[in-house]
Short mmCIF file of N, CA and C and ligand atoms in Angstrom, two decimals:
data_model
loop_
_atom_site.label_atom_id
_atom_site.label_comp_id
_atom_site.label_asym_id
_atom_site.label_seq_id
_atom_site.Cartn_x
_atom_site.Cartn_y
_atom_site.Cartn_z
N UNK A 75 127.38 -95.98 -55.13
CA UNK A 75 126.98 -96.22 -56.03
C UNK A 75 127.25 -96.89 -57.23
N UNK A 76 127.17 -97.56 -58.02
CA UNK A 76 127.19 -98.66 -59.11
C UNK A 76 126.30 -98.88 -60.27
N UNK A 77 127.14 -98.58 -61.00
CA UNK A 77 126.32 -99.30 -62.38
C UNK A 77 126.47 -101.01 -62.60
N UNK A 78 125.60 -101.81 -62.97
CA UNK A 78 125.83 -103.23 -63.38
C UNK A 78 125.71 -103.89 -64.40
N UNK A 79 126.23 -104.77 -64.77
CA UNK A 79 126.33 -105.37 -65.99
C UNK A 79 124.78 -106.15 -65.85
N UNK A 80 124.11 -105.54 -67.00
CA UNK A 80 122.75 -106.27 -67.26
C UNK A 80 122.85 -107.95 -68.17
N UNK A 81 122.35 -108.56 -67.09
CA UNK A 81 122.24 -110.13 -67.79
C UNK A 81 121.44 -109.96 -69.22
N UNK A 82 121.81 -110.89 -70.05
CA UNK A 82 120.92 -111.05 -71.19
C UNK A 82 120.67 -112.02 -71.61
N UNK A 83 118.66 -112.14 -72.41
CA UNK A 83 118.55 -113.52 -73.03
C UNK A 83 119.54 -114.06 -73.92
N UNK A 84 119.63 -115.77 -73.32
CA UNK A 84 119.14 -116.55 -72.24
C UNK A 84 119.47 -116.75 -71.18
N UNK A 85 120.51 -115.68 -70.49
CA UNK A 85 121.07 -115.93 -69.47
C UNK A 85 119.96 -116.98 -68.49
N UNK A 86 120.51 -118.00 -68.04
CA UNK A 86 119.80 -118.90 -66.89
C UNK A 86 119.35 -118.38 -65.81
N UNK A 87 120.08 -117.35 -65.42
CA UNK A 87 119.36 -116.73 -63.85
C UNK A 87 118.29 -115.73 -64.68
N UNK A 88 118.26 -115.61 -65.25
CA UNK A 88 116.48 -114.85 -65.66
C UNK A 88 115.58 -115.88 -65.77
N UNK A 89 115.96 -116.99 -65.60
CA UNK A 89 114.37 -118.36 -65.74
C UNK A 89 114.69 -118.49 -64.32
N UNK A 90 114.89 -117.73 -63.43
CA UNK A 90 115.10 -118.76 -61.63
C UNK A 90 114.17 -117.43 -61.65
N UNK A 91 113.55 -117.93 -59.86
CA UNK A 91 112.65 -117.34 -59.00
C UNK A 91 114.00 -116.51 -57.90
N UNK A 92 113.60 -115.86 -57.73
CA UNK A 92 114.28 -114.90 -56.66
C UNK A 92 113.11 -115.17 -55.66
N UNK A 93 114.13 -115.40 -54.33
CA UNK A 93 113.89 -115.48 -53.19
C UNK A 93 113.73 -114.40 -52.23
N UNK A 94 112.42 -114.46 -51.76
CA UNK A 94 112.19 -113.49 -51.02
C UNK A 94 113.36 -112.76 -50.21
N UNK A 95 112.69 -111.68 -49.51
CA UNK A 95 113.75 -110.72 -48.80
C UNK A 95 113.66 -110.49 -47.58
N UNK A 96 114.53 -111.30 -46.79
CA UNK A 96 113.83 -111.51 -44.95
C UNK A 96 114.26 -110.59 -44.41
N UNK A 97 115.57 -109.58 -44.56
CA UNK A 97 116.16 -108.53 -43.74
C UNK A 97 116.37 -107.44 -44.68
N UNK A 98 115.69 -106.05 -44.87
CA UNK A 98 116.47 -104.78 -45.20
C UNK A 98 117.43 -104.54 -44.75
N UNK A 99 118.80 -104.69 -45.28
CA UNK A 99 119.48 -104.00 -44.89
C UNK A 99 120.29 -102.77 -45.35
N UNK A 100 121.56 -102.19 -44.80
CA UNK A 100 122.34 -101.51 -45.97
C UNK A 100 123.03 -101.93 -47.41
N UNK A 101 123.24 -103.60 -47.27
CA UNK A 101 123.41 -104.21 -48.30
C UNK A 101 122.13 -104.54 -49.62
N UNK A 102 121.08 -104.45 -48.96
CA UNK A 102 119.81 -104.87 -50.16
C UNK A 102 119.41 -103.51 -50.49
N UNK A 103 120.04 -102.24 -49.10
CA UNK A 103 119.84 -101.20 -50.25
C UNK A 103 120.47 -100.67 -50.64
N UNK A 104 121.47 -100.70 -50.64
CA UNK A 104 123.03 -100.71 -51.31
C UNK A 104 122.78 -101.22 -53.01
N UNK A 105 122.62 -102.87 -53.72
CA UNK A 105 122.27 -102.84 -53.98
C UNK A 105 120.57 -102.17 -54.92
N UNK A 106 119.58 -102.07 -54.25
CA UNK A 106 118.31 -101.31 -54.99
C UNK A 106 118.97 -99.44 -55.28
N UNK A 107 119.95 -98.82 -54.79
CA UNK A 107 120.26 -97.81 -55.03
C UNK A 107 121.16 -98.23 -56.91
N UNK A 108 121.99 -99.26 -56.43
CA UNK A 108 123.05 -99.68 -57.89
C UNK A 108 122.10 -99.99 -59.15
N UNK A 109 120.53 -100.46 -58.50
CA UNK A 109 120.01 -100.95 -59.51
C UNK A 109 118.97 -99.59 -60.63
N UNK A 110 118.55 -98.94 -59.34
CA UNK A 110 118.05 -97.63 -60.00
C UNK A 110 119.31 -96.65 -61.23
N UNK A 111 120.77 -97.03 -60.87
CA UNK A 111 121.47 -96.00 -61.01
C UNK A 111 121.32 -96.86 -62.88
N UNK A 112 121.50 -98.24 -62.55
CA UNK A 112 122.01 -99.25 -63.70
C UNK A 112 120.11 -99.12 -64.37
N UNK A 113 119.36 -98.77 -63.97
CA UNK A 113 118.04 -98.34 -65.12
C UNK A 113 118.57 -97.40 -65.57
N UNK A 114 118.37 -96.63 -64.73
CA UNK A 114 118.30 -95.03 -65.64
C UNK A 114 119.63 -95.14 -66.74
N UNK A 115 120.73 -95.42 -66.50
CA UNK A 115 121.89 -95.88 -67.49
C UNK A 115 121.19 -96.06 -68.74
N UNK A 116 120.83 -97.14 -68.08
CA UNK A 116 120.61 -97.87 -69.40
C UNK A 116 119.03 -97.28 -70.69
N UNK A 117 118.70 -96.24 -69.73
CA UNK A 117 117.14 -95.44 -70.26
C UNK A 117 116.19 -96.92 -69.95
N UNK A 118 115.47 -97.44 -69.01
CA UNK A 118 114.93 -97.98 -68.71
C UNK A 118 113.68 -97.52 -68.20
N UNK A 119 112.64 -98.29 -67.53
CA UNK A 119 111.36 -97.92 -66.77
C UNK A 119 111.35 -98.74 -65.26
N UNK A 120 112.57 -99.55 -65.88
CA UNK A 120 112.29 -100.94 -64.34
C UNK A 120 113.24 -101.73 -64.62
N UNK A 121 113.66 -102.12 -63.67
CA UNK A 121 114.36 -103.22 -63.28
C UNK A 121 114.05 -104.17 -61.98
N UNK A 122 114.76 -105.64 -62.71
CA UNK A 122 114.23 -106.53 -61.22
C UNK A 122 115.70 -107.06 -61.32
N UNK A 123 116.16 -107.48 -59.29
CA UNK A 123 117.46 -108.24 -59.13
C UNK A 123 118.01 -108.98 -59.99
N UNK A 124 117.02 -110.06 -60.27
CA UNK A 124 117.57 -111.06 -61.78
C UNK A 124 118.54 -110.63 -62.41
N UNK A 125 117.69 -109.21 -62.61
CA UNK A 125 118.87 -109.00 -64.69
C UNK A 125 119.97 -108.30 -63.79
N UNK A 126 120.12 -108.21 -62.69
CA UNK A 126 121.98 -107.82 -62.62
C UNK A 126 122.24 -109.17 -61.32
N UNK A 127 121.62 -110.18 -61.76
CA UNK A 127 122.55 -111.73 -60.82
C UNK A 127 121.87 -111.69 -59.39
N UNK A 128 121.31 -111.31 -59.16
CA UNK A 128 120.64 -111.12 -57.65
C UNK A 128 119.75 -111.95 -57.83
N UNK A 129 119.55 -113.53 -57.01
CA UNK A 129 118.05 -113.54 -56.46
C UNK A 129 117.06 -113.95 -55.61
N UNK A 130 117.13 -111.63 -55.67
CA UNK A 130 116.55 -111.87 -54.14
C UNK A 130 114.93 -110.62 -55.08
N UNK A 131 113.81 -111.04 -54.10
CA UNK A 131 112.94 -110.25 -54.73
C UNK A 131 112.58 -108.26 -54.16
N UNK A 132 113.14 -108.01 -55.48
CA UNK A 132 113.80 -106.71 -55.52
C UNK A 132 113.54 -106.36 -56.85
N UNK A 133 112.79 -104.97 -57.11
CA UNK A 133 112.64 -104.60 -58.28
C UNK A 133 112.35 -103.02 -57.62
N UNK A 134 112.87 -102.29 -58.88
CA UNK A 134 112.66 -101.03 -59.21
C UNK A 134 112.26 -100.04 -60.59
N UNK A 135 111.24 -99.10 -60.71
CA UNK A 135 110.64 -98.77 -61.13
C UNK A 135 110.88 -97.06 -61.35
N UNK A 136 110.84 -96.63 -62.91
CA UNK A 136 110.83 -94.84 -62.64
C UNK A 136 110.12 -94.65 -63.79
N UNK A 137 109.00 -94.02 -63.23
CA UNK A 137 107.91 -93.44 -63.95
C UNK A 137 108.59 -92.33 -64.45
N UNK A 138 108.44 -91.89 -65.87
CA UNK A 138 109.42 -90.50 -66.56
C UNK A 138 108.64 -89.42 -66.02
N UNK A 139 107.91 -88.95 -65.44
CA UNK A 139 107.25 -88.10 -64.74
C UNK A 139 107.67 -87.76 -63.29
N UNK A 140 108.25 -88.77 -62.52
CA UNK A 140 108.47 -88.86 -61.05
C UNK A 140 109.98 -88.63 -60.99
N UNK A 141 110.16 -87.82 -59.84
CA UNK A 141 111.43 -87.04 -59.92
C UNK A 141 112.19 -88.82 -59.41
N UNK A 142 111.30 -89.33 -58.15
CA UNK A 142 112.52 -90.89 -56.86
C UNK A 142 112.03 -91.72 -58.08
N UNK A 143 113.13 -93.13 -58.17
CA UNK A 143 112.80 -93.78 -58.49
C UNK A 143 111.71 -94.75 -57.52
N UNK A 144 110.54 -95.83 -57.88
CA UNK A 144 110.14 -96.66 -56.41
C UNK A 144 111.11 -97.76 -56.44
N UNK A 145 111.24 -97.85 -55.55
CA UNK A 145 111.75 -99.72 -54.58
C UNK A 145 110.78 -100.11 -54.25
N UNK A 146 110.88 -101.00 -54.63
CA UNK A 146 109.91 -102.16 -53.71
C UNK A 146 110.32 -103.56 -53.58
N UNK A 147 110.77 -104.00 -52.51
CA UNK A 147 111.27 -105.13 -52.30
C UNK A 147 109.96 -106.06 -52.01
N UNK A 148 110.26 -107.83 -52.35
CA UNK A 148 108.66 -108.93 -52.10
C UNK A 148 107.84 -107.86 -52.59
N UNK A 149 107.45 -107.29 -53.79
CA UNK A 149 106.46 -106.91 -54.57
C UNK A 149 105.32 -108.46 -55.39
N UNK A 150 103.94 -108.23 -54.69
CA UNK A 150 103.35 -108.85 -54.92
C UNK A 150 102.19 -108.59 -55.28
N UNK A 151 101.61 -109.17 -56.34
CA UNK A 151 100.29 -108.48 -57.06
C UNK A 151 99.49 -109.75 -56.54
N UNK A 152 98.09 -108.61 -55.86
CA UNK A 152 97.39 -109.18 -55.24
C UNK A 152 95.70 -108.81 -56.38
N UNK A 153 95.47 -108.28 -57.04
CA UNK A 153 94.81 -108.33 -57.82
C UNK A 153 94.72 -107.54 -58.96
N UNK A 154 94.23 -108.31 -59.99
CA UNK A 154 94.48 -107.86 -61.77
C UNK A 154 93.26 -107.67 -62.15
N UNK A 155 92.96 -106.79 -63.05
CA UNK A 155 91.62 -106.26 -63.80
C UNK A 155 91.49 -106.19 -65.13
N UNK A 156 91.13 -106.50 -66.16
CA UNK A 156 91.05 -106.01 -67.56
C UNK A 156 92.00 -106.45 -68.25
N UNK A 157 92.02 -106.53 -69.64
CA UNK A 157 93.09 -106.83 -70.26
C UNK A 157 93.71 -105.63 -71.73
N UNK A 158 94.63 -105.40 -72.24
CA UNK A 158 94.79 -104.60 -72.98
C UNK A 158 96.07 -104.91 -73.81
N UNK A 159 96.23 -104.24 -74.53
CA UNK A 159 97.54 -104.68 -75.87
C UNK A 159 98.51 -103.20 -75.85
N UNK A 160 99.67 -103.85 -74.83
CA UNK A 160 100.47 -102.37 -74.56
C UNK A 160 102.13 -103.31 -75.88
N UNK A 161 102.84 -102.15 -75.95
CA UNK A 161 104.05 -102.43 -76.78
C UNK A 161 105.30 -102.22 -75.34
N UNK A 162 106.33 -103.35 -75.67
CA UNK A 162 107.16 -103.95 -74.06
C UNK A 162 108.57 -104.43 -74.91
N UNK A 163 109.67 -104.08 -74.24
CA UNK A 163 110.51 -104.24 -74.34
C UNK A 163 111.08 -105.00 -72.61
N UNK A 164 112.67 -104.98 -72.64
CA UNK A 164 113.22 -105.24 -72.00
C UNK A 164 114.39 -105.18 -72.00
N UNK A 165 115.26 -104.58 -71.01
CA UNK A 165 117.12 -104.51 -70.80
C UNK A 165 117.24 -105.41 -71.30
N UNK A 166 116.97 -106.88 -70.89
CA UNK A 166 117.32 -108.49 -70.86
C UNK A 166 117.54 -108.43 -72.38
N UNK A 167 116.76 -107.79 -73.15
CA UNK A 167 116.74 -108.06 -74.91
C UNK A 167 116.87 -106.94 -75.46
N UNK A 168 118.13 -106.02 -76.03
CA UNK A 168 117.90 -105.45 -76.21
C UNK A 168 117.89 -105.39 -77.80
N UNK A 169 117.31 -104.21 -78.29
CA UNK A 169 116.71 -104.25 -79.77
C UNK A 169 115.90 -104.63 -80.34
N UNK A 170 114.91 -105.09 -79.16
CA UNK A 170 113.77 -106.01 -79.84
C UNK A 170 112.22 -104.94 -78.95
N UNK A 171 111.39 -105.26 -79.71
CA UNK A 171 109.79 -104.86 -78.88
C UNK A 171 108.87 -106.02 -79.17
N UNK A 172 107.72 -106.00 -78.41
CA UNK A 172 106.43 -107.26 -78.71
C UNK A 172 105.37 -106.48 -77.86
N UNK A 173 104.25 -106.61 -78.89
CA UNK A 173 102.53 -106.38 -78.45
C UNK A 173 102.53 -107.53 -78.11
N UNK A 174 102.24 -107.69 -76.52
CA UNK A 174 101.52 -108.17 -75.40
C UNK A 174 100.39 -107.73 -74.85
N UNK A 175 99.69 -108.54 -74.25
CA UNK A 175 99.20 -108.32 -73.25
C UNK A 175 99.07 -108.24 -72.04
N UNK A 176 98.50 -107.05 -71.05
CA UNK A 176 98.76 -106.69 -70.23
C UNK A 176 97.39 -106.42 -68.94
N UNK A 177 97.38 -106.27 -67.81
CA UNK A 177 96.38 -105.86 -67.27
C UNK A 177 95.86 -104.26 -67.32
N UNK A 178 94.68 -103.99 -67.42
CA UNK A 178 94.57 -102.95 -67.25
C UNK A 178 94.95 -101.84 -66.19
N UNK A 179 94.70 -103.22 -64.91
CA UNK A 179 94.27 -101.96 -63.75
C UNK A 179 94.97 -103.38 -62.54
N UNK A 180 95.92 -103.04 -61.82
CA UNK A 180 96.51 -103.98 -60.26
C UNK A 180 96.47 -103.23 -59.12
N UNK A 181 96.50 -104.35 -58.76
CA UNK A 181 96.89 -104.08 -57.29
C UNK A 181 98.39 -104.28 -56.37
N UNK A 182 98.66 -104.06 -56.20
CA UNK A 182 99.91 -104.87 -55.54
C UNK A 182 100.47 -104.11 -54.04
N UNK A 183 101.38 -105.44 -53.47
CA UNK A 183 101.81 -105.17 -52.46
C UNK A 183 103.09 -105.06 -52.23
N UNK A 184 103.81 -104.54 -51.18
CA UNK A 184 105.46 -104.43 -50.91
C UNK A 184 105.72 -103.59 -50.01
N UNK A 185 106.87 -103.91 -49.50
CA UNK A 185 108.00 -102.85 -49.10
C UNK A 185 108.51 -101.65 -49.57
N UNK A 186 108.48 -100.83 -48.97
CA UNK A 186 109.27 -99.80 -49.68
C UNK A 186 110.65 -99.59 -49.85
N UNK A 187 111.34 -98.82 -49.57
CA UNK A 187 112.81 -98.79 -49.16
C UNK A 187 112.71 -98.53 -47.51
N UNK A 188 111.94 -97.88 -47.15
CA UNK A 188 112.10 -97.55 -46.16
C UNK A 188 111.55 -98.41 -45.15
N UNK A 189 111.32 -99.72 -46.16
CA UNK A 189 110.22 -101.31 -45.02
C UNK A 189 109.14 -100.81 -44.75
N UNK A 190 108.78 -99.91 -45.08
CA UNK A 190 106.98 -100.01 -44.61
C UNK A 190 106.30 -100.44 -45.79
N UNK A 191 105.58 -101.05 -45.50
CA UNK A 191 104.28 -102.05 -46.16
C UNK A 191 103.36 -100.94 -46.81
N UNK A 192 103.30 -101.08 -48.50
CA UNK A 192 102.59 -99.87 -48.60
C UNK A 192 101.56 -101.09 -49.63
N UNK A 193 100.32 -100.68 -50.12
CA UNK A 193 99.44 -101.50 -51.05
C UNK A 193 99.20 -100.04 -52.04
N UNK A 194 99.09 -100.76 -53.17
CA UNK A 194 99.40 -99.41 -54.45
C UNK A 194 98.31 -100.18 -56.05
N UNK A 195 97.34 -98.99 -56.09
CA UNK A 195 96.29 -99.48 -57.08
C UNK A 195 96.84 -98.99 -58.07
N UNK A 196 97.41 -99.39 -59.07
CA UNK A 196 98.23 -98.97 -60.12
C UNK A 196 97.82 -99.27 -61.37
N UNK A 197 97.67 -97.81 -62.75
CA UNK A 197 97.02 -98.00 -64.16
C UNK A 197 98.43 -98.03 -64.61
N UNK A 198 97.87 -97.76 -66.11
CA UNK A 198 99.23 -97.05 -67.37
C UNK A 198 100.14 -97.86 -67.09
N UNK A 199 101.75 -97.23 -66.97
CA UNK A 199 102.48 -97.43 -66.95
C UNK A 199 102.98 -97.97 -65.88
N UNK A 200 102.51 -97.53 -64.43
CA UNK A 200 102.81 -98.33 -63.74
C UNK A 200 102.33 -99.39 -63.52
N UNK A 201 101.11 -100.43 -63.65
CA UNK A 201 100.35 -101.64 -64.03
C UNK A 201 101.34 -102.17 -64.83
N UNK A 202 101.99 -101.89 -65.89
CA UNK A 202 102.23 -102.68 -66.80
C UNK A 202 104.15 -103.11 -66.14
N UNK A 203 104.49 -101.74 -65.91
CA UNK A 203 105.84 -102.04 -65.07
C UNK A 203 105.56 -103.09 -63.90
N UNK A 204 105.06 -102.84 -62.94
CA UNK A 204 104.93 -104.05 -62.02
C UNK A 204 104.38 -105.18 -62.65
N UNK A 205 103.57 -105.60 -63.62
CA UNK A 205 103.90 -106.75 -64.04
C UNK A 205 104.91 -107.25 -64.46
N UNK A 206 105.99 -106.88 -65.64
CA UNK A 206 106.65 -106.85 -66.05
C UNK A 206 107.97 -107.12 -64.91
N UNK A 207 108.20 -106.57 -63.87
CA UNK A 207 108.84 -106.86 -62.91
C UNK A 207 108.87 -108.06 -62.29
N UNK A 208 107.34 -108.80 -61.27
CA UNK A 208 107.42 -109.29 -60.60
C UNK A 208 107.08 -110.41 -62.08
N UNK A 209 106.83 -110.59 -63.26
CA UNK A 209 107.46 -111.45 -63.56
C UNK A 209 108.42 -111.93 -63.79
N UNK A 210 109.49 -110.77 -63.73
CA UNK A 210 111.39 -111.72 -63.96
C UNK A 210 111.36 -112.05 -62.36
N UNK A 211 110.76 -112.00 -61.19
CA UNK A 211 111.36 -112.26 -60.17
C UNK A 211 110.63 -113.73 -60.38
N UNK A 212 109.98 -114.03 -61.07
CA UNK A 212 109.07 -115.28 -61.08
C UNK A 212 109.89 -116.65 -62.52
N UNK A 213 110.82 -115.65 -62.97
CA UNK A 213 111.93 -115.89 -64.13
C UNK A 213 111.24 -116.07 -65.41
N UNK A 214 109.86 -115.26 -65.50
CA UNK A 214 109.29 -115.03 -66.67
C UNK A 214 109.77 -114.06 -67.49
N UNK A 215 109.43 -114.25 -68.96
CA UNK A 215 109.85 -113.10 -69.22
C UNK A 215 108.92 -112.30 -70.33
N UNK A 216 109.02 -111.03 -70.73
CA UNK A 216 107.96 -110.50 -71.56
C UNK A 216 107.27 -111.33 -72.77
N UNK A 217 108.48 -112.23 -73.32
CA UNK A 217 108.36 -112.92 -74.76
C UNK A 217 107.51 -114.64 -74.28
N UNK A 218 107.33 -114.41 -73.51
CA UNK A 218 106.50 -116.36 -72.94
C UNK A 218 104.75 -115.23 -73.01
N UNK A 219 104.79 -113.94 -72.93
CA UNK A 219 103.54 -113.19 -73.31
C UNK A 219 103.05 -113.22 -74.75
N UNK A 220 103.88 -113.83 -75.86
CA UNK A 220 103.50 -113.92 -76.90
C UNK A 220 103.13 -114.31 -77.42
N UNK A 221 101.46 -113.93 -78.28
CA UNK A 221 100.78 -114.90 -78.94
C UNK A 221 101.39 -115.18 -80.05
N UNK A 222 102.08 -114.20 -80.61
CA UNK A 222 102.16 -114.60 -82.27
C UNK A 222 103.53 -114.16 -82.61
N UNK A 223 104.14 -115.11 -83.12
CA UNK A 223 105.95 -114.74 -83.56
C UNK A 223 105.62 -112.98 -83.83
N UNK A 224 104.73 -112.98 -85.13
CA UNK A 224 104.79 -111.70 -85.69
C UNK A 224 104.63 -110.80 -85.16
N UNK A 225 104.64 -110.42 -83.31
CA UNK A 225 104.29 -109.76 -82.45
C UNK A 225 105.67 -108.98 -82.33
N UNK A 226 106.52 -109.88 -82.23
CA UNK A 226 107.85 -109.71 -81.78
C UNK A 226 108.95 -108.78 -83.10
N UNK A 227 109.38 -107.96 -83.04
CA UNK A 227 110.22 -106.88 -83.89
C UNK A 227 110.93 -106.42 -83.33
N UNK A 228 112.30 -106.03 -84.46
CA UNK A 228 113.22 -105.66 -83.59
C UNK A 228 113.15 -103.90 -84.18
N UNK A 229 114.12 -103.03 -83.18
CA UNK A 229 113.50 -101.75 -83.07
C UNK A 229 115.21 -100.94 -83.37
N UNK A 230 115.02 -99.76 -83.86
CA UNK A 230 116.60 -98.63 -83.36
C UNK A 230 116.87 -98.57 -82.30
N UNK A 231 118.03 -97.76 -82.25
CA UNK A 231 117.95 -97.51 -80.78
C UNK A 231 117.28 -96.21 -80.50
N UNK A 232 116.59 -95.53 -81.17
CA UNK A 232 115.72 -94.76 -80.95
C UNK A 232 114.55 -95.35 -81.13
N UNK A 233 114.42 -96.50 -81.10
CA UNK A 233 112.61 -97.19 -80.76
C UNK A 233 111.79 -97.31 -82.18
N UNK A 234 112.72 -97.02 -83.49
CA UNK A 234 112.25 -96.93 -84.25
C UNK A 234 111.97 -98.55 -84.86
N UNK A 235 111.07 -99.13 -85.86
CA UNK A 235 110.64 -100.25 -85.89
C UNK A 235 111.24 -100.95 -87.04
N UNK A 236 111.68 -101.99 -87.15
CA UNK A 236 112.91 -102.25 -88.31
C UNK A 236 112.11 -103.60 -89.05
N UNK A 237 112.30 -103.62 -90.29
CA UNK A 237 111.78 -104.56 -91.71
C UNK A 237 113.44 -105.19 -91.33
N UNK A 238 112.43 -106.48 -91.64
CA UNK A 238 113.71 -108.01 -91.88
C UNK A 238 115.16 -107.73 -92.28
N UNK A 239 115.05 -106.59 -92.81
CA UNK A 239 116.62 -106.02 -93.43
C UNK A 239 117.28 -104.88 -92.35
N UNK A 240 116.42 -104.81 -91.17
CA UNK A 240 117.04 -103.77 -90.57
C UNK A 240 116.87 -102.13 -91.06
N UNK A 241 115.88 -102.09 -91.79
CA UNK A 241 115.42 -100.79 -92.18
C UNK A 241 114.08 -100.55 -91.63
N UNK A 242 114.39 -98.88 -91.30
CA UNK A 242 113.50 -98.35 -90.78
C UNK A 242 111.59 -98.82 -91.30
N UNK A 243 110.73 -98.96 -90.58
CA UNK A 243 109.66 -98.95 -91.53
C UNK A 243 108.88 -97.61 -91.32
N UNK A 244 108.45 -96.66 -91.94
CA UNK A 244 108.00 -95.47 -91.81
C UNK A 244 106.70 -95.75 -91.04
N UNK A 245 106.44 -94.44 -90.38
CA UNK A 245 104.86 -94.51 -89.75
C UNK A 245 103.51 -94.59 -90.71
N UNK A 246 104.01 -94.08 -91.88
CA UNK A 246 102.62 -94.01 -93.37
C UNK A 246 102.39 -95.55 -93.62
N UNK A 247 103.58 -96.29 -93.52
CA UNK A 247 103.14 -97.61 -94.16
C UNK A 247 102.20 -98.14 -93.71
N UNK A 248 101.55 -99.05 -94.25
CA UNK A 248 100.57 -99.98 -94.11
C UNK A 248 101.15 -101.41 -93.13
N UNK A 249 102.11 -101.59 -93.26
CA UNK A 249 102.45 -102.22 -92.15
C UNK A 249 103.56 -102.08 -90.65
N UNK A 250 103.34 -100.87 -90.86
CA UNK A 250 103.71 -100.36 -89.45
C UNK A 250 102.94 -100.62 -88.22
N UNK A 251 103.62 -100.33 -86.88
CA UNK A 251 102.40 -100.62 -86.20
C UNK A 251 100.87 -99.77 -85.86
N UNK A 252 100.43 -100.73 -85.63
CA UNK A 252 99.21 -99.59 -85.72
C UNK A 252 99.29 -98.00 -85.06
N UNK A 253 98.66 -97.22 -85.38
CA UNK A 253 98.37 -96.37 -84.68
C UNK A 253 98.15 -96.25 -83.37
N UNK A 254 98.30 -95.27 -82.48
CA UNK A 254 97.53 -95.56 -80.84
C UNK A 254 97.03 -94.11 -80.77
N UNK A 255 96.00 -93.76 -79.85
CA UNK A 255 95.85 -92.73 -79.56
C UNK A 255 96.79 -91.32 -78.73
N UNK A 256 96.54 -90.80 -78.37
CA UNK A 256 97.70 -89.99 -77.33
C UNK A 256 97.75 -90.27 -75.98
N UNK A 257 96.29 -90.98 -75.49
CA UNK A 257 96.01 -91.86 -74.42
C UNK A 257 96.27 -92.68 -74.17
N UNK A 258 96.90 -93.36 -75.07
CA UNK A 258 96.69 -94.67 -74.25
C UNK A 258 98.97 -94.93 -74.78
N UNK A 259 99.08 -93.78 -75.67
CA UNK A 259 100.63 -94.20 -76.44
C UNK A 259 101.27 -94.56 -75.03
N UNK A 260 101.65 -93.43 -74.13
CA UNK A 260 102.34 -93.56 -72.80
C UNK A 260 103.05 -95.08 -72.23
N UNK A 261 101.64 -95.60 -72.05
CA UNK A 261 102.05 -97.23 -71.57
C UNK A 261 102.83 -97.80 -72.27
N UNK A 262 102.74 -97.59 -73.85
CA UNK A 262 103.36 -98.43 -75.12
C UNK A 262 104.53 -97.92 -74.94
N UNK A 263 105.33 -97.61 -74.29
CA UNK A 263 106.44 -96.95 -74.10
C UNK A 263 107.88 -97.90 -73.64
N UNK A 264 108.95 -97.80 -73.48
CA UNK A 264 109.76 -98.64 -73.21
C UNK A 264 109.76 -99.14 -72.08
N UNK A 265 109.06 -99.96 -71.25
CA UNK A 265 109.50 -100.69 -70.41
C UNK A 265 110.83 -102.12 -70.37
N UNK A 266 111.28 -101.62 -69.25
CA UNK A 266 112.67 -102.56 -69.22
C UNK A 266 112.17 -103.76 -68.25
NI1 NI B 247 112.54 -106.92 -68.18
#
């Protein structure tokens, strides 16, 4: 296993469409496990192969309360429902977060790491992560979903929002991010 370099915006590979995987072989699985290590080392929730310079339709997702990382080959979103505002970041755009809209619920199909076809109904963080990572495979970035530039802001290493001068914005200030209920807080955490 190895940690790979993560490409950053505006690297052109991040704007390319990844190619369908035709054979799940050792090389592809090695890439998948390297991506899991790379995602975990960077503290992210997901990573797409484009982000390590490989144009293959392969993503990995690490949901905090799950022990094993998920590996999906040729993931495809089959259905989406609803709309909700979430806070999102990307390992290819370190130091920023944005408020964007994502689906409330998605159904997706893929092959897992054993080459078994799976069909999964997802909500919360998994739904947000799969939408973000499938976007990557299509050359789409989370910034493309920004409705207003004011919804993009800088954050420090701990995820605290910073003002234009790079100072922390305290939570009780009126211009801080809107307070969220306990229930929808996890979905707004750091998707990468
Ligand atoms: Ni990303």
